[in-house]
Short mmCIF file of C-alpha atoms in Angstrom, two decimals:
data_model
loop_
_atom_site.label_atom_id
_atom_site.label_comp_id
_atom_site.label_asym_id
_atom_site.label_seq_id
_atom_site.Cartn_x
_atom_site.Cartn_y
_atom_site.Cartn_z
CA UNK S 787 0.00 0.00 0.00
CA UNK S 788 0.87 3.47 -0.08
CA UNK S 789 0.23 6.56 0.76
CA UNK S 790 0.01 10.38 -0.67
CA UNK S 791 0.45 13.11 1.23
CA UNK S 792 -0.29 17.01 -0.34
CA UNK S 793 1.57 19.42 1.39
CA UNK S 794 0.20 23.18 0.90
CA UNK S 795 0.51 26.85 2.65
CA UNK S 796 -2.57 27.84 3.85
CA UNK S 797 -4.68 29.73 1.83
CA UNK S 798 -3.95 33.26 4.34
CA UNK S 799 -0.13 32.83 4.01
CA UNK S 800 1.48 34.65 1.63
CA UNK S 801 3.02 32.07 -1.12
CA UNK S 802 5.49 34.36 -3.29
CA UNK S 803 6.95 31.42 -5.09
CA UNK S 804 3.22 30.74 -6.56
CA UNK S 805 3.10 34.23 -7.55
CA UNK S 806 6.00 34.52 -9.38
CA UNK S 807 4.80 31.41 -11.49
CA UNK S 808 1.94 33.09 -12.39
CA UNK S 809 3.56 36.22 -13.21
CA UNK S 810 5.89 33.74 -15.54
CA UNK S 811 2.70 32.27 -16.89
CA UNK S 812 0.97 35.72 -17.98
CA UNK S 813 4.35 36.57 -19.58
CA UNK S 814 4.07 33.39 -21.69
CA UNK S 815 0.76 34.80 -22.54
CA UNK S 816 -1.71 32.75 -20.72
CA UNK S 817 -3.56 35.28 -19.65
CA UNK S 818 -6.49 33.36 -18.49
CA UNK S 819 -4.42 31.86 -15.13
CA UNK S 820 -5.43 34.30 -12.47
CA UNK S 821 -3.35 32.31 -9.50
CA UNK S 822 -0.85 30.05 -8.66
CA UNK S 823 -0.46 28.24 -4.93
CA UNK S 824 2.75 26.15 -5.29
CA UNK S 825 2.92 23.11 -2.76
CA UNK S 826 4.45 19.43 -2.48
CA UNK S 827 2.97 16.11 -2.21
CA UNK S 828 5.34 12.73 -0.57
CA UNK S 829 4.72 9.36 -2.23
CA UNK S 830 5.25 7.05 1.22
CA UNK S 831 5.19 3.40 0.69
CA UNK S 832 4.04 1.13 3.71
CA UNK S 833 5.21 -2.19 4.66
CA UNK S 834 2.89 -5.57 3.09
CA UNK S 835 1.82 -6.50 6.72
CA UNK S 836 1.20 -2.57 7.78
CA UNK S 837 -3.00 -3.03 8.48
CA UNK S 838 -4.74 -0.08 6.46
CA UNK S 839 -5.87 1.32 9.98
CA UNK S 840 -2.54 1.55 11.19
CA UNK S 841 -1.63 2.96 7.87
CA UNK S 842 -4.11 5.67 8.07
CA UNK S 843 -3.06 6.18 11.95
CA UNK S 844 0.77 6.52 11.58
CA UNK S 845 0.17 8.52 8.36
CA UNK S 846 -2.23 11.05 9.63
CA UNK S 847 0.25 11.28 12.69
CA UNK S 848 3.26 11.95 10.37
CA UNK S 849 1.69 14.24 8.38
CA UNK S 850 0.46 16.58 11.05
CA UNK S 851 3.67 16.53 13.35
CA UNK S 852 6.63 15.72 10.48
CA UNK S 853 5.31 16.52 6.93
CA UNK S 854 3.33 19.32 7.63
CA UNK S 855 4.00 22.77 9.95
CA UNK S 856 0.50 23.24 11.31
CA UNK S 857 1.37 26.83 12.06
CA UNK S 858 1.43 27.62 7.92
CA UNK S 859 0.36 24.31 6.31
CA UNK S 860 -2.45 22.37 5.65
CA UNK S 861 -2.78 18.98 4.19
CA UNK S 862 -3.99 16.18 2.55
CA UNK S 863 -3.78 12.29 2.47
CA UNK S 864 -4.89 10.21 -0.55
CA UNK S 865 -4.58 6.13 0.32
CA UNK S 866 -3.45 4.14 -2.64
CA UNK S 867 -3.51 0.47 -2.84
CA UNK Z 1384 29.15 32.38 32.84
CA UNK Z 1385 29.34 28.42 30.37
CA UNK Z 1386 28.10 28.93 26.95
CA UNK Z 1387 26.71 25.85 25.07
CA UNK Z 1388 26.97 26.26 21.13
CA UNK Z 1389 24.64 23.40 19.63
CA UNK Z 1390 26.45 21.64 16.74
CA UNK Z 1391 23.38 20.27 14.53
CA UNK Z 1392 24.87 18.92 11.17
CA UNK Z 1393 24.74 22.02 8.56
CA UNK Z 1394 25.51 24.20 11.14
CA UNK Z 1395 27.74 26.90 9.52
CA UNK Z 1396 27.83 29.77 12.03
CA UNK Z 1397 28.55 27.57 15.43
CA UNK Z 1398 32.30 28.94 15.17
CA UNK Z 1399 31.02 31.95 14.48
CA UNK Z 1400 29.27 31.72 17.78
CA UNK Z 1401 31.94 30.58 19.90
CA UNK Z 1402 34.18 32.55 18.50
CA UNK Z 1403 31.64 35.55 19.68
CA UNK Z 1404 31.41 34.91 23.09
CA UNK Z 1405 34.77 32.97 24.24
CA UNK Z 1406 37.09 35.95 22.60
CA UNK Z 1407 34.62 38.65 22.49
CA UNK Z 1408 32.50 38.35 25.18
CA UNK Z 1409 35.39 36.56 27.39
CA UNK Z 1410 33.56 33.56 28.69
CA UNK Z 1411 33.94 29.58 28.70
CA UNK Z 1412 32.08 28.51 25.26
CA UNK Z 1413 31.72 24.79 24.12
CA UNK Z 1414 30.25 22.77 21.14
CA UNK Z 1415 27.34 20.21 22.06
CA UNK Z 1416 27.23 17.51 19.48
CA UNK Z 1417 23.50 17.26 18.12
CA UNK Z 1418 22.94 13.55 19.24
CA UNK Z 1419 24.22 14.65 23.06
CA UNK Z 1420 21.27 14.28 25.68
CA UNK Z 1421 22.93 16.20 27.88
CA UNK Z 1422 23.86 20.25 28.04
CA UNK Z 1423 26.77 19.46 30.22
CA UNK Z 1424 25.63 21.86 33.05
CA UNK Z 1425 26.44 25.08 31.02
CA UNK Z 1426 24.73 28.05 32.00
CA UNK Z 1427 22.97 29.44 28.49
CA UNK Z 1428 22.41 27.82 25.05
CA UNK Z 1429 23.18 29.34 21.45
CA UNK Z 1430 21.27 27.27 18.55
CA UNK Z 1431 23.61 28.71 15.65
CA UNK Z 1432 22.86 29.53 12.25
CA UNK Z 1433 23.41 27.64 8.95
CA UNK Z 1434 21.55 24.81 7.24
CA UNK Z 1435 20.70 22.09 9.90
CA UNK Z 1436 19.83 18.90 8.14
CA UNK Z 1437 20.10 20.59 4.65
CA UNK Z 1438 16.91 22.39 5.72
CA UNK Z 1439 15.23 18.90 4.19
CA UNK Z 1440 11.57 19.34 4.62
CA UNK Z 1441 11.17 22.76 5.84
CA UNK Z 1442 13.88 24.57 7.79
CA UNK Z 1443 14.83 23.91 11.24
CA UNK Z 1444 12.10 20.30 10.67
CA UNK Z 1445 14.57 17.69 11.15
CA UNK Z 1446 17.00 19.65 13.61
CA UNK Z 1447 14.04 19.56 15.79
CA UNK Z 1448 14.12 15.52 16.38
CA UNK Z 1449 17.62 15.71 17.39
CA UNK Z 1450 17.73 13.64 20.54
CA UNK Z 1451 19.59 17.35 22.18
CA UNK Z 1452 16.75 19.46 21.43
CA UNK Z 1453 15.15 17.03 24.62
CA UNK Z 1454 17.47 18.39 26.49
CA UNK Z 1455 17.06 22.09 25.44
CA UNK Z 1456 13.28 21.98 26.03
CA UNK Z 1457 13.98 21.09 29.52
CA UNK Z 1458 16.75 23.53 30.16
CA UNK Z 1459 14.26 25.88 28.41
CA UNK Z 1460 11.43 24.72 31.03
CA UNK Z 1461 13.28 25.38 33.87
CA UNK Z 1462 14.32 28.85 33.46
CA UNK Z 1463 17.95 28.21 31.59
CA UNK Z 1464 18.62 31.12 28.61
CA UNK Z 1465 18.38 29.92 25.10
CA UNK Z 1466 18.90 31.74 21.85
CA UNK Z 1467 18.18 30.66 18.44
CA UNK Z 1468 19.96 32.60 15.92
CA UNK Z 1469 18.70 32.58 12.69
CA UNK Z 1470 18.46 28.57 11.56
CA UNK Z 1471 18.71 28.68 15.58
CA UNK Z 1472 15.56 30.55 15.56
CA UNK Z 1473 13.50 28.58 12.74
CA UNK Z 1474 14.75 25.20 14.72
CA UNK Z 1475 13.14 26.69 17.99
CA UNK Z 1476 9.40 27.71 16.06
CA UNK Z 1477 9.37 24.13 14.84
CA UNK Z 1478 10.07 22.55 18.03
CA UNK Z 1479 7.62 24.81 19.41
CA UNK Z 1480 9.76 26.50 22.05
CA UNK Z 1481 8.75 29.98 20.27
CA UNK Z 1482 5.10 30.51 18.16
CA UNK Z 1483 4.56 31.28 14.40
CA UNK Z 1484 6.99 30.33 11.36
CA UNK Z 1485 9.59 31.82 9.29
CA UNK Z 1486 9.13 31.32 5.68
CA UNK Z 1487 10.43 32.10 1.93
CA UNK Z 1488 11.56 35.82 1.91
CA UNK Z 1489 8.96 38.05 0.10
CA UNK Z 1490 11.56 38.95 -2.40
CA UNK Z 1491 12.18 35.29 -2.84
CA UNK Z 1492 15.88 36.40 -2.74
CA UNK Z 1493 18.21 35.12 -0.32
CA UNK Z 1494 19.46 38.23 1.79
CA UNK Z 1495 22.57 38.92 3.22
CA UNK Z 1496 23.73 42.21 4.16
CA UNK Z 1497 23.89 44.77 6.73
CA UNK Z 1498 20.62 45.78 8.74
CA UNK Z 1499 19.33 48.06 11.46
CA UNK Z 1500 17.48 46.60 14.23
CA UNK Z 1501 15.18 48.87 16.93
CA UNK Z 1502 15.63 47.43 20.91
CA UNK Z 1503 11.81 47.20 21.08
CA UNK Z 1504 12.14 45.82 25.03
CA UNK Z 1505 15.06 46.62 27.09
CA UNK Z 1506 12.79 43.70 29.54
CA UNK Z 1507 14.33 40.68 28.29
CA UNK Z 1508 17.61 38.72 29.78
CA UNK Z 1509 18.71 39.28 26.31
CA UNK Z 1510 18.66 43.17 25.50
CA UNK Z 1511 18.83 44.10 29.38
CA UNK Z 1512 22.30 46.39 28.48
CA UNK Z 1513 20.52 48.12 25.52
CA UNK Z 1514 18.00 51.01 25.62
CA UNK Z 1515 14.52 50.97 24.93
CA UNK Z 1516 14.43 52.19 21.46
CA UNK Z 1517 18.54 51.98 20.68
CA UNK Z 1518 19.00 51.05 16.84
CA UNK Z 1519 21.35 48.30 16.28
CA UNK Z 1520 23.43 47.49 13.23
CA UNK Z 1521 23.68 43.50 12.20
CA UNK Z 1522 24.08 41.63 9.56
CA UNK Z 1523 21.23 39.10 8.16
CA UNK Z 1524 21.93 36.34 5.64
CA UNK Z 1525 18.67 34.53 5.38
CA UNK Z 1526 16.58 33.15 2.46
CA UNK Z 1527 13.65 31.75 4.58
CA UNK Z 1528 13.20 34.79 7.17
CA UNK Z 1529 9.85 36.01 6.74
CA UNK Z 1530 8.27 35.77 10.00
CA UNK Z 1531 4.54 34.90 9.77
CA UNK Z 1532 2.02 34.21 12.74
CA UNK Z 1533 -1.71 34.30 12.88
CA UNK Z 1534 -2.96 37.58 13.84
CA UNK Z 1535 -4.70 36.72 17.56
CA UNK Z 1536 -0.31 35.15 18.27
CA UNK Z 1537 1.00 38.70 16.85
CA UNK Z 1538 -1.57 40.25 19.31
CA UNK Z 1539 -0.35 38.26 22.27
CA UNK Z 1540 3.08 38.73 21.20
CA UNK Z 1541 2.79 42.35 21.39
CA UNK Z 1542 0.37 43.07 24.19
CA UNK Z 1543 2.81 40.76 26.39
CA UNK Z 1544 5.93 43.13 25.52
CA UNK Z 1545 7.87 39.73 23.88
CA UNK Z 1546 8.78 41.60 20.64
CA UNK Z 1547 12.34 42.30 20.66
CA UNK Z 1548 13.38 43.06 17.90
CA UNK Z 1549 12.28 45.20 14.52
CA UNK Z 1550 13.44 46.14 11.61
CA UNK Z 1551 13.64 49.29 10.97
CA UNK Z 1552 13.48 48.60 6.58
CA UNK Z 1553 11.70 45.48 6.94
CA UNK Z 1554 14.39 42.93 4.04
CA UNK Z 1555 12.05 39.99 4.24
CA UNK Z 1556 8.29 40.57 4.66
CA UNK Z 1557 8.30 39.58 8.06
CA UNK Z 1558 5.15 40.29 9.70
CA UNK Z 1559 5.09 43.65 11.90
CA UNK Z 1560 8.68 43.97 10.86
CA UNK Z 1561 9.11 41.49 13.72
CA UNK Z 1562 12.67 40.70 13.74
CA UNK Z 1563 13.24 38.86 17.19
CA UNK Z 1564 10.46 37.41 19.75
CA UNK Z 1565 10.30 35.59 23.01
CA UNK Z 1566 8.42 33.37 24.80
CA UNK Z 1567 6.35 34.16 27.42
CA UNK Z 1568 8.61 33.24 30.19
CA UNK Z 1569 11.05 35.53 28.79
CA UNK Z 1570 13.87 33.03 28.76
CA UNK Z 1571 14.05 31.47 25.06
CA UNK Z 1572 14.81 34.41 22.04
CA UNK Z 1573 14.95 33.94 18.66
CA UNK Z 1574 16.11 36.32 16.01
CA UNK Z 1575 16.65 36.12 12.50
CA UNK Z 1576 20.05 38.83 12.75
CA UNK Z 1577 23.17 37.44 13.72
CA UNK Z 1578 24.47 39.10 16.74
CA UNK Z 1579 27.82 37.02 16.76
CA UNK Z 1580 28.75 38.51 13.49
CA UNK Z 1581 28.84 41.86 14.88
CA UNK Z 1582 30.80 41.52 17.78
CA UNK Z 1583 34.03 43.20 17.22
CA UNK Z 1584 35.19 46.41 15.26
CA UNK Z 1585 36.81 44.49 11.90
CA UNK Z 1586 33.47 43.05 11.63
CA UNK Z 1587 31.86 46.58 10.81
CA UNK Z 1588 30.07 46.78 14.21
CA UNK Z 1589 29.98 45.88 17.78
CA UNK Z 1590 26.29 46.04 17.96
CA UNK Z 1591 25.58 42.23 18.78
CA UNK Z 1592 27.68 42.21 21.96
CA UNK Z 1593 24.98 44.12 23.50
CA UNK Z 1594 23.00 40.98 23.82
CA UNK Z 1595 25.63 38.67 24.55
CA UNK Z 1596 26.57 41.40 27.70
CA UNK Z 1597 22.84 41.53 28.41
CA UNK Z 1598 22.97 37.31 28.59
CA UNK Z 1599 26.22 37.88 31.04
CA UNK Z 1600 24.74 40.31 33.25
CA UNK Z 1601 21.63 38.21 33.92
CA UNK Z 1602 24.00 35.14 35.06
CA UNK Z 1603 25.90 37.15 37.32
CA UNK Z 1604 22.91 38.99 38.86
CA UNK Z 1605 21.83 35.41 39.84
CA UNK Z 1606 24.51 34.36 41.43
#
């Protein structure tokens, strides 16, 4: 099994990096994108006898203390098979 | 007065450090490996600046599993002075020892120059030889400095006099220009200027001493 994680800054923090790639975008002329948020997703692969419940426990744990910064972050977690 | 300068591996400025207060500042200053679970009974901690753990994941996100950051939480918990500098200071927001986050300059430019700083508290163990309002001249050299906190912490932080620092031409976007903070026992700082790299004339300015002097005088008043 395995697991994806989407990492992302919260919608009130500032996020110049995705600004600049929209500014980059315009400038290539595609005018219609009006924003950009950049963020980063972890591809985490769990061991065969890992139970999906303890998957989904250890994965939500690691996300909120490790992956993610709570303080600027919000995230996501997609189970795979 | 002992100084302990935390080694993490990426550090880059924990010679800088030592270097700041063993010839500077005239006191006993040692390294403390990251994977040491003990402070070795010195009286204050530095967290240096530099890349701890690459900065893999977020700055200052690994450094804060090191099994010594244990120990600093508990030297922090009973009183004992710690300051973050810089990569010291992101370390001690993810470890939650200080609130908020520092993150990607506005600019998106790594920045490293000269700037000026205004003493916003003189009530802090840390800027207790400055004056209220004294402008000091640093250096930063940051890419991730911005410091960002939710509105009702910037409140708190204000209302409970634990800014310490501004900027007085805010480099990075940092919220409130806030430059340095503390927590609300008044014992922990972080700061994203480096103090230790002003610390004696050929450096440009002697600024930083001030809270380095400030750290002394508190030790000795306690004895």
């Amino acid at each position: 099994m395995t697991a994806r994680v989407f990492v992302s800054l919260k919608s009130t923090v500032l996020d110049p990096q995705g600004q600049t790639v929209r500014a980059a975008l315009n400038g290539l002329g595609y005018r219609g994108i009006s924003g950009v948020r950049q963020g980063k997703f972890f591809d985490i692969t769990l061991a065969p006898d890992v139970t999906p419940e303890q998957a989904r426990r250890d994965i939500e744990t690691v996300a909120h203390e490790v992956l993610a910064n709570p303080v600027i972050e919000e995230y996501r977690i997609e189970l795979l098979d | 007065m002992r100084f302990g300068v935390i080694v993490f591996p990426g550090s880059n400025c924990d010679h800088d450090a030592l270097h700041a207060v063993s010839r500077n500042l005239g006191q006993p200053a040692e390294f403390i490996w990251h994977d040491s679970r003990s402070l070795g009974g010195v009286d204050a901690v530095i967290l240096p600046g530099g890349f701890a753990y690459g900065d893999y994941l977020r700055c200052g996100a690994i450094a804060r599993f090191s099994p010594v950051m244990k120990a600093v939480g508990e030297f922090a918990a009973a009183g004992g002075l710690v300051l973050g500098i810089c990569n010291g200071f992101q370390i001690l927001v993810e470890a939650g020892l200080l609130p908020g986050a520092l993150i990607r300059n506005r600019s998106l430019k790594f920045i490293c120059r000269e700037v000026r700083l205004r003493v916003e508290t003189t009530g802090s163990p840390f800027t207790s030889a400055a004056q209220e309002g004294q402008v000091l001249r640093m250096p930063i050299a940051h890419g991730e400095g911005c410091y960002y906190a939710a509105e009702r912490t910037l409140d708190e932080l204000a209302d409970g006099d634990r800014i310490v620092f501004r900027y007085l031409d805010n480099p990075n976007g940092s919220l409130r220009d806030i430059a340095g903070i503390l927590n609300p026992a008044r014992n922990v700082m972080g700061m994203m200027p480096h103090p230790e790299r002003a610390t004696e004339p050929l450096m440009g300015s002697c600024d930083g001493l001030l809270v380095f002097q400030s750290m002394l005088a508190v030790a000795q008043a306690v004895r």
